[in-house]
Amino acid sequence: MSLFASSLFDGISIGAVLLMSALGLSIVFGLMGVINLAHGEMMMLGAYTTYVVQNGAKALGGGLWLNLYIFPALVLAFVVAALVGLFLERNIIRLLYGRPLETLLATWGVSLILRQFVRSVSWGFVAGLVIFAVLFWGGRWVLQRFRPGGLGRMHQGAIALITLLSIGISVTAGYGLTGLGETSFWGKLWFSARNVDVTPPGWLQGGLSLGTVTLPYARLFIISLMVVCLVGIYWFLQRSPWGLRIRAVTQNRQMSACLGIPTDRVDALAFALGSGLAGVAGCAVTLLGSVGPNLGSNYIVDAFMVVVVGGVGQLLGSIVAAMGIGITSYLIGSGTLGFVLSNMGASFLQPVIDILDFFATSSMAKVMIFALIIGFLQIRPAGLFPQQGRSVDV
Amino acid sequence: MVVAIALLTILLLPLLLSDFRLKLVGRFLSLAILALGIDLIWGYTGLLSLGHGIFFALGGYALAMHLNLQLPDGQIPEFFSLYGVQDLPWFWQPFYSMPFTFVAIWVIPMVTAGLLGYLVFRNRIRGVYFSILTQAMLVVFFNFFNGQQKLINGTNGLKTDTATVMGVLMGSDGAQMALFILTVVILALAYGLCRWLTGGRFGRLLIAIRDDESRTRFLGYNPTSFKTFVFAVSGALAGIAGALYTVQSGIVSPQYMEIAFSIEMVIWVAVGGRGTLIGAIIGALMVNLARSFLSEQFPEVWLFFQGILFLGVVTVLPQGIVGWLRSEAGSQMRSLLGRPQRVSTYSSLETDPEVQYEHENLSH
């Protein structure tokens, strides 16, 4: 029984990570009808931010810093991911409003770029990026400010020229600087493609013993973090003016716009919030394992499934779905369920136990969970708690 | 026209390219068959599938299993002994037969696609929901194939290079040449099939479903059956493409079901032009050529390039190359030559700058 309890606890903590990443997805999807395939990369950014903060704490001399770095890391992970999300929304997703499938593809492009970015980022690379940004936006600003007379049609051409020129110059500069070699200041990779490790603070190592069961502090921390996030989001959505606006736009975009709600600012805010939550989830994930460029993709499909099962834009649905998926997949995947059933000694359960044993690896557990989800969608196509409405297009 | 191009490809390309390049082009041509299938469901019907790797790999595995069974009686493929398997698993048995394999290559993916599609479309799940469900299916199939070492050699996949069929080694130049010709022929046939499907009433219904599914339903058509059918056809094309790709690259492995690969397929179609069949073929060839060139020269740039390709195609060139050529290239040429724009309605209004100004600035 103690095995069952500790597995259940591990399952809950995995569900907590899932929930934190799925909350943002669910809010954004409910609001804008957009699925952000780069959401997993927001988690990755959060995780790398934690890594950087930890190294900063080490540089500051350890001790107290190393014990407390996790708190500034949480805040910074939120801020970094939220800023990237805001940038994304302002510059890409906004252009594709009303075309959700294209948005899906565009965010996948972003996710590829971000993944390769953490692999090959170095000071030289950053310098190239800065040069590009200065030339590109600077050029456009100049064009805007001193719009030369008679340019007329050529405006598009001028923008294209600026884009090409700034790409050319910055790529050359970036290549030149990184070409100085792996060991030089400009060429040294920040993270490289290898996984990096974050050591949890001392007080999060070890665990709380309750009789025969040991609850690791790291997982307890993740669960309490999830509770804090959940309460915060609930308060924000239900009690704050911007939360009210988000809920209004989710229900009826046109009507809210008519009533004077700035829908584009609501979109940007919700997107930044969702990305920030993913960043926090990424920070939490560093306590469970090592950090790599592909960290996000391990969680993201499960997070999508949480959104599909939970229904759109519903907090309660997301909670139930995340916990359900997290716990079930852990119990099946670790073989605990089969083990517990076989301990009960009922022989008529044997076929069930055999099936459970066949699925008792974490990858095969996904197969089973997905079969269950498809079955579930046959009964409740719109998820656990569908939104009420009379629209044909749910 | 199609026949002529196919003949030209068969006759000319082997003369122009080295064996290695020719093999590469052959593989890209089989990917073009896959792109046709995706264009059918995405370009025409509006279903964005992120899980076509499943059907692609199923076709590949079907053929690879047959090739792996080209052994003296009583032997089983070598890799089984590594995992202590004595008897051939039951589902390998039918693949001894060649006719069965040739049917299985497209029927298994077709039935899988039809079944999965039916279960999803039945509930009117569509749009983004459908896309992420197909992606989840892909992950599931990947995990299944990747984890089952004892059944289908898991991560390592199945090799086809070393198999001999009727005394011919699959990896030899002669066999590869024959496969190249076969690929071109099948691509032409697949193009013909898609042209025929999308040409008539059926094609118009697909477009109607893409543009407004609810309205199509209210007009008395049942979108579920059409969507299931076209998804199954697309799965069958993917299966054939997978089989051809497998024998030309010499191996099939669960890597064919990576998330990234399946999304990449969609971008080939987007680059070429959605809803234009020839665009799908052109896009598949162009992106893959660019990929093989770039990843040979600068491996780390390819992902950046691909990311930018996704962003650029979606934002700047939503119709793809062929779509752009058909719709806007003409008018751009005209404006460069200083000729008036060709317009379809009230020409005095549409070309009047003042009216245009009002239209732009006052309607918001």
mmCIF file of C-alpha atoms in Angstrom, chain A residues 6-309:
data_model
loop_
_atom_site.group_PDB
_atom_site.id
_atom_site.type_symbol
_atom_site.label_atom_id
_atom_site.label_comp_id
_atom_site.label_asym_id
_atom_site.label_seq_id
_atom_site.Cartn_x
_atom_site.Cartn_y
_atom_site.Cartn_z
ATOM 1 C CA SER A 6 4.131 7.052 -3.022
ATOM 2 C CA SER A 7 3.360 6.344 -6.688
ATOM 3 C CA LEU A 8 0.140 8.267 -6.322
ATOM 4 C CA PHE A 9 2.121 11.139 -4.875
ATOM 5 C CA ASP A 10 4.609 11.070 -7.768
ATOM 6 C CA GLY A 11 1.699 10.970 -10.175
ATOM 7 C CA ILE A 12 0.179 14.034 -8.533
ATOM 8 C CA SER A 13 3.428 15.961 -8.864
ATOM 9 C CA ILE A 14 3.632 15.090 -12.586
ATOM 10 C CA GLY A 15 0.019 16.163 -12.929
ATOM 11 C CA ALA A 16 0.986 19.429 -11.231
ATOM 12 C CA VAL A 17 3.648 20.189 -13.847
ATOM 13 C CA LEU A 18 1.191 19.265 -16.583
ATOM 14 C CA LEU A 19 -1.426 21.500 -15.066
ATOM 15 C CA MET A 20 0.886 24.506 -14.853
ATOM 16 C CA SER A 21 1.828 24.174 -18.504
ATOM 17 C CA ALA A 22 -1.682 23.344 -19.661
ATOM 18 C CA LEU A 23 -3.331 26.268 -17.833
ATOM 19 C CA GLY A 24 -1.697 28.805 -20.101
ATOM 20 C CA LEU A 25 -2.484 26.780 -23.206
ATOM 21 C CA SER A 26 -6.068 26.410 -22.145
ATOM 22 C CA ILE A 27 -6.598 30.107 -21.414
ATOM 23 C CA VAL A 28 -5.034 31.146 -24.718
ATOM 24 C CA PHE A 29 -6.910 28.513 -26.666
ATOM 25 C CA GLY A 30 -10.213 29.504 -25.140
ATOM 26 C CA LEU A 31 -9.540 33.158 -25.811
ATOM 27 C CA MET A 32 -8.017 33.174 -29.262
ATOM 28 C CA GLY A 33 -8.655 29.676 -30.624
ATOM 29 C CA VAL A 34 -4.928 29.324 -31.091
ATOM 30 C CA ILE A 35 -2.698 26.443 -30.068
ATOM 31 C CA ASN A 36 0.829 27.508 -29.370
ATOM 32 C CA LEU A 37 3.226 24.777 -30.434
ATOM 33 C CA ALA A 38 6.072 26.837 -28.979
ATOM 34 C CA HIS A 39 4.553 26.519 -25.518
ATOM 35 C CA GLY A 40 6.948 23.714 -24.644
ATOM 36 C CA GLU A 41 9.834 25.974 -25.588
ATOM 37 C CA MET A 42 8.541 28.539 -23.104
ATOM 38 C CA MET A 43 8.974 25.827 -20.470
ATOM 39 C CA MET A 44 12.462 25.235 -21.785
ATOM 40 C CA LEU A 45 13.265 28.944 -21.530
ATOM 41 C CA GLY A 46 12.036 28.929 -17.944
ATOM 42 C CA ALA A 47 14.240 25.948 -17.180
ATOM 43 C CA TYR A 48 17.313 27.573 -18.727
ATOM 44 C CA THR A 49 16.578 30.777 -16.824
ATOM 45 C CA THR A 50 16.676 28.733 -13.630
ATOM 46 C CA TYR A 51 20.003 27.294 -14.699
ATOM 47 C CA VAL A 52 21.414 30.760 -15.313
ATOM 48 C CA VAL A 53 20.136 32.056 -11.985
ATOM 49 C CA GLN A 54 21.665 29.073 -10.226
ATOM 50 C CA ASN A 55 25.033 29.778 -11.830
ATOM 51 C CA GLY A 56 24.676 33.406 -10.819
ATOM 52 C CA ALA A 57 24.051 32.279 -7.244
ATOM 53 C CA LYS A 58 27.169 30.113 -7.383
ATOM 54 C CA ALA A 59 29.181 33.062 -8.654
ATOM 55 C CA LEU A 60 27.914 35.133 -5.739
ATOM 56 C CA GLY A 61 29.577 32.724 -3.358
ATOM 57 C CA GLY A 62 27.000 30.057 -2.624
ATOM 58 C CA GLY A 63 25.761 29.645 0.923
ATOM 59 C CA LEU A 64 22.540 31.479 1.472
ATOM 60 C CA TRP A 65 22.291 32.376 -2.210
ATOM 61 C CA LEU A 66 22.355 28.741 -3.220
ATOM 62 C CA ASN A 67 19.545 27.997 -0.818
ATOM 63 C CA LEU A 68 17.293 30.771 -1.955
ATOM 64 C CA TYR A 69 18.052 31.066 -5.685
ATOM 65 C CA ILE A 70 14.893 29.154 -6.557
ATOM 66 C CA PHE A 71 12.636 32.090 -5.653
ATOM 67 C CA PRO A 72 14.210 34.746 -7.884
ATOM 68 C CA ALA A 73 14.509 31.995 -10.499
ATOM 69 C CA LEU A 74 10.747 31.451 -10.399
ATOM 70 C CA VAL A 75 10.060 35.137 -10.871
ATOM 71 C CA LEU A 76 12.648 35.512 -13.614
ATOM 72 C CA ALA A 77 11.435 32.381 -15.409
ATOM 73 C CA PHE A 78 7.959 33.870 -15.429
ATOM 74 C CA VAL A 79 9.214 37.235 -16.665
ATOM 75 C CA VAL A 80 11.486 35.856 -19.399
ATOM 76 C CA ALA A 81 8.881 33.473 -20.782
ATOM 77 C CA ALA A 82 6.163 36.119 -20.573
ATOM 78 C CA LEU A 83 8.290 38.658 -22.459
ATOM 79 C CA VAL A 84 9.090 36.164 -25.189
ATOM 80 C CA GLY A 85 5.408 35.291 -25.366
ATOM 81 C CA LEU A 86 4.473 38.953 -25.618
ATOM 82 C CA PHE A 87 6.980 39.482 -28.411
ATOM 83 C CA LEU A 88 5.575 36.461 -30.215
ATOM 84 C CA GLU A 89 2.014 37.638 -29.910
ATOM 85 C CA ARG A 90 2.776 41.164 -31.020
ATOM 86 C CA ASN A 91 4.875 40.216 -34.023
ATOM 87 C CA ILE A 92 3.574 36.929 -35.341
ATOM 88 C CA ILE A 93 0.317 35.679 -33.912
ATOM 89 C CA ARG A 94 -1.406 39.000 -34.353
ATOM 90 C CA LEU A 95 -0.739 38.859 -38.103
ATOM 91 C CA LEU A 96 -2.501 35.525 -38.343
ATOM 92 C CA TYR A 97 -5.649 36.397 -36.457
ATOM 93 C CA GLY A 98 -8.564 34.192 -37.528
ATOM 94 C CA ARG A 99 -6.331 31.580 -39.144
ATOM 95 C CA PRO A 100 -5.680 29.102 -36.330
ATOM 96 C CA LEU A 101 -4.106 26.383 -38.481
ATOM 97 C CA GLU A 102 -1.554 28.798 -39.913
ATOM 98 C CA THR A 103 -0.827 30.023 -36.420
ATOM 99 C CA LEU A 104 -0.095 26.444 -35.440
ATOM 100 C CA LEU A 105 2.510 26.188 -38.193
ATOM 101 C CA ALA A 106 4.031 29.568 -37.411
ATOM 102 C CA THR A 107 4.429 28.730 -33.743
ATOM 103 C CA TRP A 108 6.095 25.478 -34.747
ATOM 104 C CA GLY A 109 8.579 27.567 -36.713
ATOM 105 C CA VAL A 110 9.187 29.629 -33.580
ATOM 106 C CA SER A 111 9.676 26.481 -31.559
ATOM 107 C CA LEU A 112 12.318 25.192 -33.997
ATOM 108 C CA ILE A 113 14.134 28.511 -33.895
ATOM 109 C CA LEU A 114 14.096 28.667 -30.093
ATOM 110 C CA ARG A 115 15.372 25.104 -29.790
ATOM 111 C CA GLN A 116 18.269 25.758 -32.127
ATOM 112 C CA PHE A 117 18.826 29.120 -30.440
ATOM 113 C CA VAL A 118 19.679 27.633 -27.052
ATOM 114 C CA ARG A 119 21.963 25.147 -28.782
ATOM 115 C CA SER A 120 24.026 27.679 -30.658
ATOM 116 C CA VAL A 121 23.704 30.864 -28.625
ATOM 117 C CA SER A 122 26.979 32.594 -27.822
ATOM 118 C CA TRP A 123 28.062 36.207 -27.383
ATOM 119 C CA GLY A 124 28.887 36.421 -31.066
ATOM 120 C CA PHE A 125 25.443 35.122 -31.902
ATOM 121 C CA VAL A 126 23.804 37.643 -29.598
ATOM 122 C CA ALA A 127 25.876 40.402 -31.161
ATOM 123 C CA GLY A 128 24.587 39.341 -34.568
ATOM 124 C CA LEU A 129 21.017 39.427 -33.258
ATOM 125 C CA VAL A 130 21.476 42.881 -31.760
ATOM 126 C CA ILE A 131 22.952 44.188 -35.004
ATOM 127 C CA PHE A 132 20.016 42.756 -36.895
ATOM 128 C CA ALA A 133 17.474 44.274 -34.516
ATOM 129 C CA VAL A 134 19.127 47.701 -34.651
ATOM 130 C CA LEU A 135 19.418 47.719 -38.424
ATOM 131 C CA PHE A 136 15.979 46.291 -39.089
ATOM 132 C CA TRP A 137 13.849 48.296 -36.679
ATOM 133 C CA GLY A 138 16.124 51.294 -36.958
ATOM 134 C CA GLY A 139 15.795 51.216 -40.718
ATOM 135 C CA ARG A 140 12.058 50.954 -40.545
ATOM 136 C CA TRP A 141 11.942 53.800 -38.046
ATOM 137 C CA VAL A 142 13.996 55.998 -40.348
ATOM 138 C CA LEU A 143 11.718 55.083 -43.205
ATOM 139 C CA GLN A 144 8.682 55.931 -41.106
ATOM 140 C CA ARG A 145 10.102 59.179 -39.792
ATOM 141 C CA PHE A 146 11.583 60.700 -42.905
ATOM 142 C CA ARG A 147 9.323 59.064 -45.420
ATOM 143 C CA PRO A 148 11.043 60.264 -48.576
ATOM 144 C CA GLY A 149 8.597 61.881 -50.948
ATOM 145 C CA GLY A 150 7.577 59.997 -54.019
ATOM 146 C CA LEU A 151 8.513 56.669 -52.572
ATOM 147 C CA GLY A 152 4.916 55.524 -52.882
ATOM 148 C CA ARG A 153 4.875 52.031 -54.297
ATOM 149 C CA MET A 154 8.521 51.519 -53.563
ATOM 150 C CA HIS A 155 7.789 51.457 -49.826
ATOM 151 C CA GLN A 156 7.380 47.667 -49.837
ATOM 152 C CA GLY A 157 10.573 47.332 -51.827
ATOM 153 C CA ALA A 158 12.450 49.547 -49.384
ATOM 154 C CA ILE A 159 11.320 47.393 -46.461
ATOM 155 C CA ALA A 160 12.407 44.251 -48.291
ATOM 156 C CA LEU A 161 15.782 45.863 -49.015
ATOM 157 C CA ILE A 162 16.261 46.807 -45.368
ATOM 158 C CA THR A 163 15.342 43.292 -44.291
ATOM 159 C CA LEU A 164 17.787 41.688 -46.696
ATOM 160 C CA LEU A 165 20.575 44.121 -45.854
ATOM 161 C CA SER A 166 20.193 43.726 -42.118
ATOM 162 C CA ILE A 167 20.034 39.928 -42.398
ATOM 163 C CA GLY A 168 23.156 39.937 -44.547
ATOM 164 C CA ILE A 169 25.180 42.243 -42.328
ATOM 165 C CA SER A 170 24.161 40.605 -39.064
ATOM 166 C CA VAL A 171 24.751 37.053 -40.320
ATOM 167 C CA THR A 172 28.193 38.024 -41.565
ATOM 168 C CA ALA A 173 29.027 39.739 -38.299
ATOM 169 C CA GLY A 174 27.668 36.837 -36.255
ATOM 170 C CA TYR A 175 29.597 34.296 -38.292
ATOM 171 C CA GLY A 176 32.748 36.350 -38.110
ATOM 172 C CA LEU A 177 32.537 36.645 -34.330
ATOM 173 C CA THR A 178 31.592 33.035 -33.621
ATOM 174 C CA GLY A 179 34.245 31.956 -36.104
ATOM 175 C CA LEU A 180 36.872 33.154 -33.613
ATOM 176 C CA GLY A 181 36.637 29.702 -32.057
ATOM 177 C CA GLU A 182 34.987 27.777 -29.262
ATOM 178 C CA THR A 183 37.391 29.093 -26.658
ATOM 179 C CA SER A 184 37.174 32.801 -27.412
ATOM 180 C CA PHE A 185 34.766 35.107 -25.603
ATOM 181 C CA TRP A 186 32.564 35.603 -28.653
ATOM 182 C CA GLY A 187 32.495 32.023 -29.828
ATOM 183 C CA LYS A 188 31.964 30.169 -26.552
ATOM 184 C CA LEU A 189 28.556 28.508 -26.470
ATOM 185 C CA TRP A 190 26.415 29.420 -23.477
ATOM 186 C CA PHE A 191 24.640 26.111 -23.100
ATOM 187 C CA SER A 192 25.583 23.940 -26.110
ATOM 188 C CA ALA A 193 23.409 21.038 -27.195
ATOM 189 C CA ARG A 194 24.252 18.958 -24.136
ATOM 190 C CA ASN A 195 21.866 18.699 -21.221
ATOM 191 C CA VAL A 196 22.746 20.775 -18.192
ATOM 192 C CA ASP A 197 21.881 20.006 -14.600
ATOM 193 C CA VAL A 198 20.301 22.180 -11.979
ATOM 194 C CA THR A 199 21.025 21.176 -8.375
ATOM 195 C CA PRO A 200 18.009 21.776 -6.187
ATOM 196 C CA PRO A 201 18.674 23.881 -3.084
ATOM 197 C CA GLY A 202 19.733 21.861 -0.057
ATOM 198 C CA TRP A 203 16.430 22.177 1.727
ATOM 199 C CA LEU A 204 14.613 20.600 -1.229
ATOM 200 C CA GLN A 205 16.759 17.477 -1.183
ATOM 201 C CA GLY A 206 15.634 14.569 0.902
ATOM 202 C CA GLY A 207 12.065 13.909 1.841
ATOM 203 C CA LEU A 208 9.374 13.900 4.448
ATOM 204 C CA SER A 209 8.829 10.515 6.062
ATOM 205 C CA LEU A 210 5.297 9.554 6.944
ATOM 206 C CA GLY A 211 5.435 6.070 8.381
ATOM 207 C CA THR A 212 6.699 3.879 5.551
ATOM 208 C CA VAL A 213 6.148 6.470 2.833
ATOM 209 C CA THR A 214 8.753 9.084 1.933
ATOM 210 C CA LEU A 215 7.542 12.190 0.148
ATOM 211 C CA PRO A 216 10.405 13.963 -1.631
ATOM 212 C CA TYR A 217 10.536 17.666 -0.711
ATOM 213 C CA ALA A 218 11.126 18.624 -4.351
ATOM 214 C CA ARG A 219 7.817 17.109 -5.364
ATOM 215 C CA LEU A 220 6.042 18.649 -2.379
ATOM 216 C CA PHE A 221 7.457 21.985 -3.485
ATOM 217 C CA ILE A 222 6.142 21.471 -7.023
ATOM 218 C CA ILE A 223 2.686 20.617 -5.741
ATOM 219 C CA SER A 224 2.551 23.660 -3.492
ATOM 220 C CA LEU A 225 3.816 25.800 -6.362
ATOM 221 C CA MET A 226 0.975 24.463 -8.466
ATOM 222 C CA VAL A 227 -1.521 25.350 -5.741
ATOM 223 C CA VAL A 228 -0.117 28.886 -5.532
ATOM 224 C CA CYS A 229 -0.329 29.286 -9.323
ATOM 225 C CA LEU A 230 -3.862 27.960 -9.348
ATOM 226 C CA VAL A 231 -5.043 30.283 -6.609
ATOM 227 C CA GLY A 232 -3.305 33.188 -8.305
ATOM 228 C CA ILE A 233 -4.891 32.442 -11.663
ATOM 229 C CA TYR A 234 -8.298 31.917 -10.106
ATOM 230 C CA TRP A 235 -8.042 35.220 -8.288
ATOM 231 C CA PHE A 236 -6.819 36.969 -11.420
ATOM 232 C CA LEU A 237 -9.548 35.618 -13.671
ATOM 233 C CA GLN A 238 -12.432 35.979 -11.243
ATOM 234 C CA ARG A 239 -11.587 39.041 -9.180
ATOM 235 C CA SER A 240 -9.457 41.423 -11.220
ATOM 236 C CA PRO A 241 -10.715 43.778 -13.940
ATOM 237 C CA TRP A 242 -8.398 42.312 -16.585
ATOM 238 C CA GLY A 243 -9.530 38.816 -15.655
ATOM 239 C CA LEU A 244 -13.086 39.908 -16.201
ATOM 240 C CA ARG A 245 -12.117 41.243 -19.617
ATOM 241 C CA ILE A 246 -10.378 37.992 -20.506
ATOM 242 C CA ARG A 247 -13.470 36.038 -19.567
ATOM 243 C CA ALA A 248 -15.689 38.392 -21.538
ATOM 244 C CA VAL A 249 -13.595 38.097 -24.705
ATOM 245 C CA THR A 250 -13.491 34.336 -24.286
ATOM 246 C CA GLN A 251 -17.268 34.224 -24.247
ATOM 247 C CA ASN A 252 -17.964 36.579 -27.116
ATOM 248 C CA ARG A 253 -15.226 38.487 -28.866
ATOM 249 C CA GLN A 254 -17.343 40.726 -31.087
ATOM 250 C CA MET A 255 -19.705 41.723 -28.335
ATOM 251 C CA SER A 256 -16.835 42.553 -25.985
ATOM 252 C CA ALA A 257 -15.189 44.658 -28.660
ATOM 253 C CA CYS A 258 -18.456 46.518 -29.146
ATOM 254 C CA LEU A 259 -18.611 47.244 -25.448
ATOM 255 C CA GLY A 260 -15.207 48.861 -25.551
ATOM 256 C CA ILE A 261 -12.933 46.123 -24.283
ATOM 257 C CA PRO A 262 -9.532 46.444 -25.958
ATOM 258 C CA THR A 263 -9.450 42.907 -27.326
ATOM 259 C CA ASP A 264 -5.949 43.162 -28.742
ATOM 260 C CA ARG A 265 -4.520 44.130 -25.371
ATOM 261 C CA VAL A 266 -6.490 41.335 -23.736
ATOM 262 C CA ASP A 267 -4.981 38.892 -26.245
ATOM 263 C CA ALA A 268 -1.460 40.121 -25.613
ATOM 264 C CA LEU A 269 -1.914 39.997 -21.846
ATOM 265 C CA ALA A 270 -3.392 36.504 -21.857
ATOM 266 C CA PHE A 271 -0.687 35.228 -24.146
ATOM 267 C CA ALA A 272 2.060 36.677 -21.979
ATOM 268 C CA LEU A 273 0.398 35.234 -18.892
ATOM 269 C CA GLY A 274 0.103 31.783 -20.456
ATOM 270 C CA SER A 275 3.722 31.816 -21.549
ATOM 271 C CA GLY A 276 4.821 33.013 -18.143
ATOM 272 C CA LEU A 277 3.012 30.102 -16.491
ATOM 273 C CA ALA A 278 4.833 27.744 -18.837
ATOM 274 C CA GLY A 279 8.064 29.388 -17.716
ATOM 275 C CA VAL A 280 7.202 28.688 -14.088
ATOM 276 C CA ALA A 281 6.409 25.084 -15.018
ATOM 277 C CA GLY A 282 9.809 24.898 -16.693
ATOM 278 C CA CYS A 283 11.454 26.160 -13.531
ATOM 279 C CA ALA A 284 9.635 23.449 -11.564
ATOM 280 C CA VAL A 285 10.729 20.765 -14.021
ATOM 281 C CA THR A 286 14.399 21.486 -13.289
ATOM 282 C CA LEU A 287 13.817 19.898 -9.879
ATOM 283 C CA LEU A 288 12.824 16.605 -11.498
ATOM 284 C CA GLY A 289 15.544 16.111 -14.107
ATOM 285 C CA SER A 290 18.198 17.612 -16.325
ATOM 286 C CA VAL A 291 17.575 20.517 -18.693
ATOM 287 C CA GLY A 292 17.998 20.213 -22.446
ATOM 288 C CA PRO A 293 16.831 21.937 -25.623
ATOM 289 C CA ASN A 294 14.126 19.299 -26.136
ATOM 290 C CA LEU A 295 12.764 19.531 -22.611
ATOM 291 C CA GLY A 296 9.499 21.085 -23.675
ATOM 292 C CA SER A 297 8.550 18.473 -26.237
ATOM 293 C CA ASN A 298 8.421 15.790 -23.535
ATOM 294 C CA TYR A 299 5.571 17.523 -21.795
ATOM 295 C CA ILE A 300 3.803 19.395 -24.502
ATOM 296 C CA VAL A 301 1.737 16.643 -26.107
ATOM 297 C CA ASP A 302 0.402 15.652 -22.706
ATOM 298 C CA ALA A 303 -0.435 19.284 -22.043
ATOM 299 C CA PHE A 304 -2.399 19.397 -25.303
ATOM 300 C CA MET A 305 -4.290 16.327 -24.202
ATOM 301 C CA VAL A 306 -5.152 18.080 -20.953
ATOM 302 C CA VAL A 307 -6.675 20.922 -22.963
ATOM 303 C CA VAL A 308 -8.594 18.511 -25.194
ATOM 304 C CA VAL A 309 -9.975 16.493 -22.282
#
